[in-house]
């Protein structure tokens, strides 16, 4: 109903961990006739489901990874890219990974492997606290959070800092 009420392009949001519901490939098949539904941010974490979705998607429909750590596998299954949290601080590297995948999967894999510690650190504590801290390291005044969230401890900050420093190895 929302998609039919506008002419704007729509990206569906399948993030069961945030929404409490999973949009299955069968459900997505039911909305394929709505012309302005153009894509899905798929963050179910279920590789079998993502594989089925990529196999069943109509021409022109895009499947975007909604989980930074699964971007490379989603690309391998026929996905198009990512709606990313990590791109706030490692956007250039994620772009390189996505763009190199089609022509040089080994290079994409190396970038992915280098970024895994960053993704782990950014999701090791309640979101968006780690990414706000990481972005503050880039010079943005955005580290503060509101309750019920709390800022990272010094030890937690060290985990994020170490992961970000490690991404530069092998560039």
Coordinates of N, CA and C in Angstrom, one line a residue:
X1 N 0.8 -1.2 0.0 CA 0.0 0.0 0.0 C 0.9 1.3 0.0
X2 N 2.0 1.2 0.8 CA 2.9 2.4 0.8 C 3.5 2.6 -0.6
X3 N 4.0 1.6 -1.2 CA 4.6 1.7 -2.5 C 3.6 2.2 -3.6
X4 N 2.4 1.8 -3.5 CA 1.4 2.2 -4.4 C 0.9 3.6 -4.2
X5 N 1.2 4.2 -3.1 CA 0.8 5.6 -2.8 C 1.8 6.6 -3.3
X6 N 2.9 6.2 -3.8 CA 3.9 7.1 -4.3 C 4.5 6.6 -5.7
X7 N 5.1 7.5 -6.4 CA 5.9 7.1 -7.6 C 7.4 7.0 -7.3
X8 N 7.8 7.3 -6.1 CA 9.2 7.2 -5.7 C 9.6 5.7 -5.7
X9 N 10.9 5.5 -6.1 CA 11.4 4.1 -6.0 C 11.4 3.7 -4.5
X10 N 11.1 2.4 -4.3 CA 11.1 1.8 -2.9 C 12.1 0.7 -2.8
X11 N 12.9 0.8 -1.7 CA 13.7 -0.3 -1.3 C 13.1 -1.0 0.0
X12 N 12.8 -2.2 -0.1 CA 12.2 -2.9 1.1 C 13.3 -3.2 2.1
X13 N 13.0 -3.3 3.3 CA 13.9 -3.4 4.4 C 13.7 -4.7 5.1
X14 N 14.5 -5.7 4.9 CA 14.3 -7.0 5.6 C 15.4 -7.2 6.6
X15 N 15.2 -6.7 7.8 CA 16.2 -6.8 8.9 C 15.4 -7.4 10.1
X16 N 15.2 -8.7 10.1 CA 14.5 -9.3 11.2 C 14.9 -8.9 12.6
X17 N 16.2 -8.8 12.8 CA 16.8 -8.4 14.1 C 16.3 -7.1 14.6
X18 N 15.9 -6.2 13.7 CA 15.4 -4.9 14.0 C 13.9 -4.8 14.0
X19 N 13.3 -5.5 13.0 CA 11.8 -5.4 12.8 C 11.0 -6.5 13.5
X20 N 11.7 -7.6 13.8 CA 10.9 -8.7 14.5 C 10.2 -9.6 13.5
X21 N 10.3 -9.3 12.2 CA 9.7 -10.2 11.2 C 10.6 -10.4 10.0
X22 N 10.5 -11.5 9.4 CA 11.3 -11.9 8.2 C 10.5 -11.8 6.9
X23 N 11.0 -11.0 6.0 CA 10.3 -11.0 4.7 C 10.9 -12.1 3.8
X24 N 10.2 -13.1 3.6 CA 10.7 -14.3 2.8 C 10.7 -14.0 1.3
X25 N 11.4 -14.8 0.5 CA 11.3 -14.7 -0.9 C 9.8 -14.9 -1.4
X26 N 9.0 -15.7 -0.8 CA 7.6 -15.8 -1.2 C 6.9 -14.5 -1.0
X27 N 7.1 -13.8 0.1 CA 6.5 -12.5 0.3 C 7.0 -11.5 -0.7
X28 N 8.3 -11.5 -1.0 CA 8.8 -10.6 -2.0 C 8.2 -10.9 -3.4
X29 N 8.0 -12.1 -3.7 CA 7.4 -12.5 -5.0 C 6.0 -11.9 -5.1
X30 N 5.3 -11.7 -4.0 CA 3.9 -11.1 -4.0 C 3.9 -9.7 -4.4
X31 N 5.0 -9.0 -4.1 CA 5.0 -7.5 -4.4 C 5.8 -7.2 -5.7
X32 N 6.3 -8.2 -6.4 CA 7.0 -7.9 -7.6 C 6.3 -7.2 -8.7
X33 N 5.0 -7.2 -8.6 CA 4.2 -6.5 -9.6 C 4.0 -5.0 -9.4
X34 N 4.5 -4.6 -8.2 CA 4.5 -3.1 -7.9 C 5.7 -2.5 -8.5
X35 N 5.5 -1.7 -9.6 CA 6.7 -1.3 -10.4 C 7.7 -0.4 -9.7
X36 N 7.4 0.3 -8.7 CA 8.4 1.1 -8.0 C 9.1 0.4 -6.9
X37 N 8.8 -0.8 -6.6 CA 9.6 -1.6 -5.6 C 10.8 -2.1 -6.4
X38 N 11.9 -1.5 -6.1 CA 13.1 -1.7 -7.0 C 14.2 -2.6 -6.4
X39 N 14.1 -2.8 -5.0 CA 15.2 -3.5 -4.4 C 14.8 -3.9 -3.0
X40 N 15.7 -4.7 -2.4 CA 15.5 -5.1 -1.0 C 16.9 -5.0 -0.3
X41 N 16.8 -4.4 0.9 CA 18.0 -4.5 1.8 C 17.8 -5.8 2.6
X42 N 18.6 -6.8 2.3 CA 18.4 -8.2 2.9 C 19.4 -8.4 4.0
X43 N 18.9 -8.4 5.2 CA 19.8 -8.6 6.4 C 19.3 -9.7 7.3
X44 N 18.7 -10.8 6.7 CA 18.2 -11.9 7.5 C 19.3 -12.7 8.0
X45 N 20.5 -12.7 7.3 CA 21.6 -13.5 7.7 C 21.5 -14.9 7.3
X46 N 20.4 -15.2 6.6 CA 20.1 -16.6 6.1 C 20.6 -16.8 4.7
X47 N 21.8 -17.4 4.5 CA 22.4 -17.5 3.2 C 21.5 -18.3 2.2
X48 N 20.8 -19.3 2.7 CA 19.9 -20.1 1.8 C 18.8 -19.2 1.4
X49 N 18.2 -18.4 2.2 CA 17.1 -17.5 1.9 C 17.6 -16.4 0.9
X50 N 18.8 -15.9 1.1 CA 19.4 -14.9 0.2 C 19.6 -15.5 -1.2
X51 N 20.1 -16.7 -1.2 CA 20.4 -17.4 -2.4 C 19.1 -17.6 -3.2
X52 N 18.0 -18.0 -2.5 CA 16.7 -18.2 -3.2 C 16.2 -16.8 -3.7
X53 N 16.3 -15.8 -2.9 CA 15.9 -14.5 -3.3 C 16.6 -14.0 -4.6
X54 N 17.9 -14.2 -4.6 CA 18.7 -13.8 -5.8 C 18.3 -14.6 -7.0
X55 N 18.0 -15.9 -6.8 CA 17.6 -16.7 -7.9 C 16.3 -16.4 -8.5
X56 N 15.4 -15.9 -7.6 CA 14.0 -15.6 -8.0 C 13.7 -14.2 -8.4
X57 N 14.7 -13.3 -8.2 CA 14.4 -11.9 -8.4 C 14.1 -11.6 -9.9
X58 N 13.2 -10.7 -10.1 CA 12.9 -10.4 -11.5 C 14.0 -9.5 -12.1
X59 N 14.0 -9.4 -13.4 CA 15.0 -8.5 -14.1 C 14.9 -7.1 -13.6
X60 N 16.0 -6.6 -13.3 CA 16.1 -5.2 -12.8 C 15.9 -5.0 -11.3
X61 N 15.5 -6.0 -10.6 CA 15.3 -5.9 -9.1 C 16.7 -6.2 -8.5
X62 N 17.0 -5.4 -7.5 CA 18.3 -5.5 -6.9 C 18.2 -6.0 -5.4
X63 N 19.1 -6.9 -5.1 CA 19.3 -7.4 -3.7 C 20.5 -6.8 -3.2
X64 N 20.4 -6.0 -2.1 CA 21.5 -5.4 -1.4 C 21.7 -6.1 -0.1
X65 N 23.0 -6.4 0.2 CA 23.3 -6.9 1.5 C 22.9 -5.9 2.6
X66 N 22.4 -6.3 3.7 CA 22.1 -5.4 4.8 C 23.0 -5.7 5.9
X67 N 24.0 -6.6 5.7 CA 24.9 -7.0 6.7 C 26.3 -6.9 6.1
X68 N 27.1 -6.0 6.6 CA 28.4 -5.7 6.1 C 29.3 -7.0 5.9
X69 N 29.3 -7.9 6.9 CA 30.1 -9.1 6.8 C 29.6 -10.1 5.8
X70 N 28.4 -9.9 5.3 CA 27.9 -10.9 4.3 C 27.9 -10.3 2.9
X71 N 28.4 -9.1 2.7 CA 28.4 -8.5 1.4 C 29.0 -9.3 0.3
X72 N 30.2 -9.8 0.6 CA 30.9 -10.6 -0.5 C 30.1 -11.9 -0.8
X73 N 29.6 -12.7 0.2 CA 28.8 -13.8 -0.2 C 27.5 -13.4 -0.9
X74 N 26.9 -12.3 -0.5 CA 25.7 -11.8 -1.2 C 26.0 -11.5 -2.7
X75 N 27.1 -10.9 -2.9 CA 27.5 -10.6 -4.3 C 27.7 -11.9 -5.1
X76 N 28.3 -12.9 -4.4 CA 28.5 -14.2 -5.1 C 27.2 -14.9 -5.5
X77 N 26.2 -14.6 -4.7 CA 24.9 -15.2 -5.0 C 24.0 -14.4 -6.0
X78 N 24.5 -13.3 -6.4 CA 23.8 -12.5 -7.4 C 23.3 -11.1 -6.9
X79 N 23.7 -10.8 -5.7 CA 23.4 -9.5 -5.1 C 24.1 -8.3 -5.8
X80 N 23.6 -7.1 -5.5 CA 24.1 -6.0 -6.2 C 25.1 -5.1 -5.5
X81 N 25.0 -5.0 -4.1 CA 25.8 -4.2 -3.4 C 25.4 -4.2 -1.9
X82 N 25.5 -3.1 -1.2 CA 25.2 -3.1 0.2 C 24.6 -1.8 0.7
X83 N 23.7 -1.9 1.6 CA 23.2 -0.7 2.4 C 24.0 -0.9 3.7
X84 N 25.0 -0.1 3.9 CA 26.1 -0.4 4.9 C 26.1 0.5 6.1
X85 N 26.5 -0.1 7.2 CA 26.8 0.6 8.5 C 28.3 1.0 8.4
X86 N 29.1 0.0 8.1 CA 30.6 0.1 8.0 C 31.0 1.2 7.1
X87 N 30.2 1.5 6.0 CA 30.7 2.5 5.0 C 30.8 3.9 5.6
X88 N 30.3 4.1 6.8 CA 30.5 5.4 7.4 C 32.0 5.6 7.7
X89 N 32.7 4.5 7.9 CA 34.2 4.7 8.2 C 35.1 3.9 7.2
X90 N 34.6 3.0 6.5 CA 35.4 2.2 5.5 C 34.7 2.2 4.2
X91 N 34.1 3.3 3.8 CA 33.3 3.3 2.6 C 34.1 3.1 1.3
X92 N 35.3 3.7 1.3 CA 36.2 3.5 0.1 C 36.5 2.0 -0.1
X93 N 36.9 1.4 1.0 CA 37.2 0.0 0.9 C 36.0 -0.9 0.5
X94 N 34.9 -0.6 1.0 CA 33.7 -1.4 0.6 C 33.4 -1.1 -0.9
X95 N 33.5 0.1 -1.3 CA 33.3 0.4 -2.7 C 34.2 -0.4 -3.6
X96 N 35.5 -0.4 -3.2 CA 36.5 -1.2 -4.0 C 36.1 -2.6 -4.0
X97 N 35.7 -3.2 -2.9 CA 35.3 -4.6 -2.8 C 34.2 -4.9 -3.8
X98 N 33.1 -4.1 -3.7 CA 32.0 -4.3 -4.6 C 32.3 -4.1 -6.0
X99 N 33.0 -3.1 -6.4 CA 33.4 -2.8 -7.8 C 34.4 -3.8 -8.3
X100 N 35.3 -4.4 -7.5 CA 36.2 -5.3 -8.0 C 35.7 -6.7 -8.1
X101 N 34.6 -7.0 -7.5 CA 34.1 -8.4 -7.4 C 33.9 -9.0 -8.8
X102 N 33.2 -8.3 -9.7 CA 32.9 -8.9 -11.0 C 34.1 -9.2 -11.8
X103 N 35.2 -8.4 -11.8 CA 36.4 -8.7 -12.6 C 37.5 -9.3 -11.9
X104 N 37.6 -9.2 -10.5 CA 38.7 -9.7 -9.8 C 38.2 -10.2 -8.4
X105 N 37.5 -11.3 -8.4 CA 36.9 -11.8 -7.1 C 38.0 -12.0 -6.0
X106 N 39.2 -12.4 -6.4 CA 40.3 -12.6 -5.4 C 40.6 -11.3 -4.7
X107 N 40.7 -10.2 -5.5 CA 41.0 -8.9 -4.9 C 39.8 -8.5 -4.0
X108 N 38.6 -8.8 -4.4 CA 37.4 -8.5 -3.5 C 37.5 -9.3 -2.2
X109 N 37.9 -10.5 -2.4 CA 38.0 -11.4 -1.2 C 39.0 -10.9 -0.2
X110 N 40.2 -10.4 -0.7 CA 41.2 -9.9 0.1 C 40.7 -8.6 0.9
X111 N 40.0 -7.8 0.2 CA 39.4 -6.6 0.9 C 38.4 -7.0 1.9
X112 N 37.6 -7.9 1.6 CA 36.6 -8.5 2.5 C 37.2 -9.0 3.8
X113 N 38.3 -9.8 3.6 CA 38.9 -10.4 4.7 C 39.6 -9.3 5.6
X114 N 40.1 -8.3 5.0 CA 40.8 -7.2 5.7 C 39.7 -6.4 6.5
X115 N 38.5 -6.4 6.0 CA 37.5 -5.6 6.7 C 36.7 -6.4 7.8
X116 N 36.8 -7.7 7.8 CA 36.0 -8.5 8.8 C 36.3 -8.0 10.2
X117 N 37.5 -7.7 10.6 CA 37.7 -7.3 12.0 C 37.0 -5.9 12.3
X118 N 36.9 -5.1 11.3 CA 36.2 -3.8 11.4 C 34.7 -4.1 11.6
X119 N 34.1 -4.9 10.8 CA 32.7 -5.3 10.9 C 32.4 -5.9 12.3
X120 N 33.3 -6.8 12.7 CA 33.1 -7.4 14.0 C 33.1 -6.4 15.1
X121 N 34.0 -5.4 15.0 CA 34.1 -4.4 16.1 C 32.9 -3.5 16.0
X122 N 32.4 -3.1 14.9 CA 31.3 -2.2 14.8 C 30.0 -2.8 15.2
X123 N 30.0 -4.1 15.3 CA 28.7 -4.8 15.7 C 28.9 -5.6 17.0
X124 N 30.0 -5.4 17.7 CA 30.3 -6.1 19.0 C 29.6 -5.5 20.1
X125 N 29.1 -4.3 20.0 CA 28.4 -3.5 21.0 C 27.1 -3.0 20.4
X126 N 26.2 -2.5 21.3 CA 24.9 -2.1 20.7 C 25.1 -1.0 19.7
X127 N 24.4 -1.2 18.6 CA 24.4 -0.2 17.5 C 23.5 1.0 17.8
X128 N 23.9 2.1 17.5 CA 25.0 2.6 16.6 C 26.2 3.1 17.4
X129 N 26.4 2.7 18.7 CA 27.5 3.3 19.5 C 28.8 3.1 18.9
X130 N 29.2 1.9 18.4 CA 30.6 1.8 17.9 C 30.8 2.6 16.6
X131 N 29.8 2.7 15.7 CA 30.0 3.4 14.5 C 30.1 4.9 14.8
X132 N 29.3 5.4 15.8 CA 29.4 6.8 16.2 C 30.8 7.1 16.8
X133 N 31.3 6.2 17.6 CA 32.7 6.4 18.1 C 33.7 6.4 16.9
X134 N 33.6 5.4 16.0 CA 34.5 5.3 14.9 C 34.4 6.5 14.0
X135 N 33.2 7.0 13.8 CA 33.1 8.3 13.0 C 33.7 9.5 13.7
X136 N 33.6 9.5 15.0 CA 34.2 10.6 15.8 C 35.7 10.6 15.6
X137 N 36.3 9.4 15.4 CA 37.8 9.3 15.2 C 38.1 9.9 13.9
X138 N 37.2 10.0 13.0 CA 37.4 10.7 11.7 C 37.2 12.2 11.7
X139 N 36.9 12.7 12.9 CA 36.8 14.1 13.1 C 35.4 14.7 13.2
X140 N 34.4 13.8 13.2 CA 33.0 14.2 13.4 C 32.6 14.3 14.8
X141 N 31.9 15.3 15.2 CA 31.5 15.4 16.6 C 30.1 14.7 16.8
X142 N 30.3 13.4 17.0 CA 29.0 12.5 17.0 C 29.1 11.3 17.9
X143 N 30.1 11.4 18.8 CA 30.3 10.2 19.7 C 29.2 10.1 20.8
X144 N 28.6 11.1 21.2 CA 27.6 11.0 22.3 C 26.3 10.2 21.8
X145 N 25.8 9.5 22.8 CA 24.6 8.8 22.6 C 23.5 9.1 23.6
X146 N 22.3 8.7 23.4 CA 21.2 8.9 24.4 C 20.9 7.6 25.0
X147 N 20.4 7.7 26.3 CA 19.9 6.5 27.0 C 18.8 5.9 26.2
X148 N 18.7 4.6 26.2 CA 19.3 3.7 27.1 C 20.7 3.3 26.6
X149 N 21.2 3.8 25.5 CA 22.6 3.5 25.0 C 23.6 4.2 25.9
X150 N 24.8 3.7 26.0 CA 25.8 4.3 26.8 C 27.1 4.3 25.9
X151 N 28.0 5.2 26.1 CA 29.2 5.3 25.4 C 30.1 4.1 25.6
X152 N 30.9 3.8 24.7 CA 31.9 2.7 24.9 C 32.8 2.9 26.0
X153 N 33.2 1.9 26.7 CA 34.3 2.0 27.7 C 35.6 2.2 26.9
X154 N 36.7 2.5 27.7 CA 38.0 2.6 27.1 C 38.4 1.3 26.4
X155 N 38.1 0.2 27.1 CA 38.5 -1.1 26.5 C 37.8 -1.4 25.2
X156 N 36.5 -1.0 25.2 CA 35.7 -1.2 23.9 C 36.2 -0.3 22.8
X157 N 36.5 1.0 23.2 CA 37.1 1.9 22.2 C 38.3 1.3 21.6
X158 N 39.2 0.7 22.4 CA 40.4 0.1 21.9 C 40.2 -0.9 20.9
X159 N 39.1 -1.7 21.1 CA 38.8 -2.8 20.1 C 38.4 -2.1 18.8
X160 N 37.6 -1.1 18.8 CA 37.2 -0.4 17.5 C 38.5 0.2 16.9
X161 N 39.3 0.9 17.7 CA 40.5 1.6 17.1 C 41.4 0.6 16.5
X162 N 41.6 -0.5 17.2 CA 42.6 -1.5 16.7 C 42.0 -2.1 15.3
X163 N 40.7 -2.4 15.3 CA 40.1 -2.9 14.1 C 40.3 -1.9 12.9
X164 N 40.0 -0.7 13.2 CA 40.2 0.4 12.1 C 41.6 0.5 11.6
X165 N 42.6 0.4 12.6 CA 44.0 0.5 12.2 C 44.4 -0.7 11.3
X166 N 43.8 -1.9 11.6 CA 44.1 -3.1 10.9 C 43.7 -3.1 9.5
X167 N 42.7 -2.3 9.1 CA 42.1 -2.3 7.8 C 43.1 -1.7 6.8
X168 N 44.1 -0.9 7.3 CA 45.1 -0.3 6.4 C 46.2 -1.2 6.0
X169 N 46.3 -2.4 6.7 CA 47.3 -3.3 6.4 C 47.0 -4.0 5.1
X170 N 47.9 -4.0 4.2 CA 47.7 -4.6 2.9 C 47.1 -3.7 1.8
X171 N 46.9 -2.4 2.1 CA 46.3 -1.5 1.1 C 47.3 -1.3 0.0

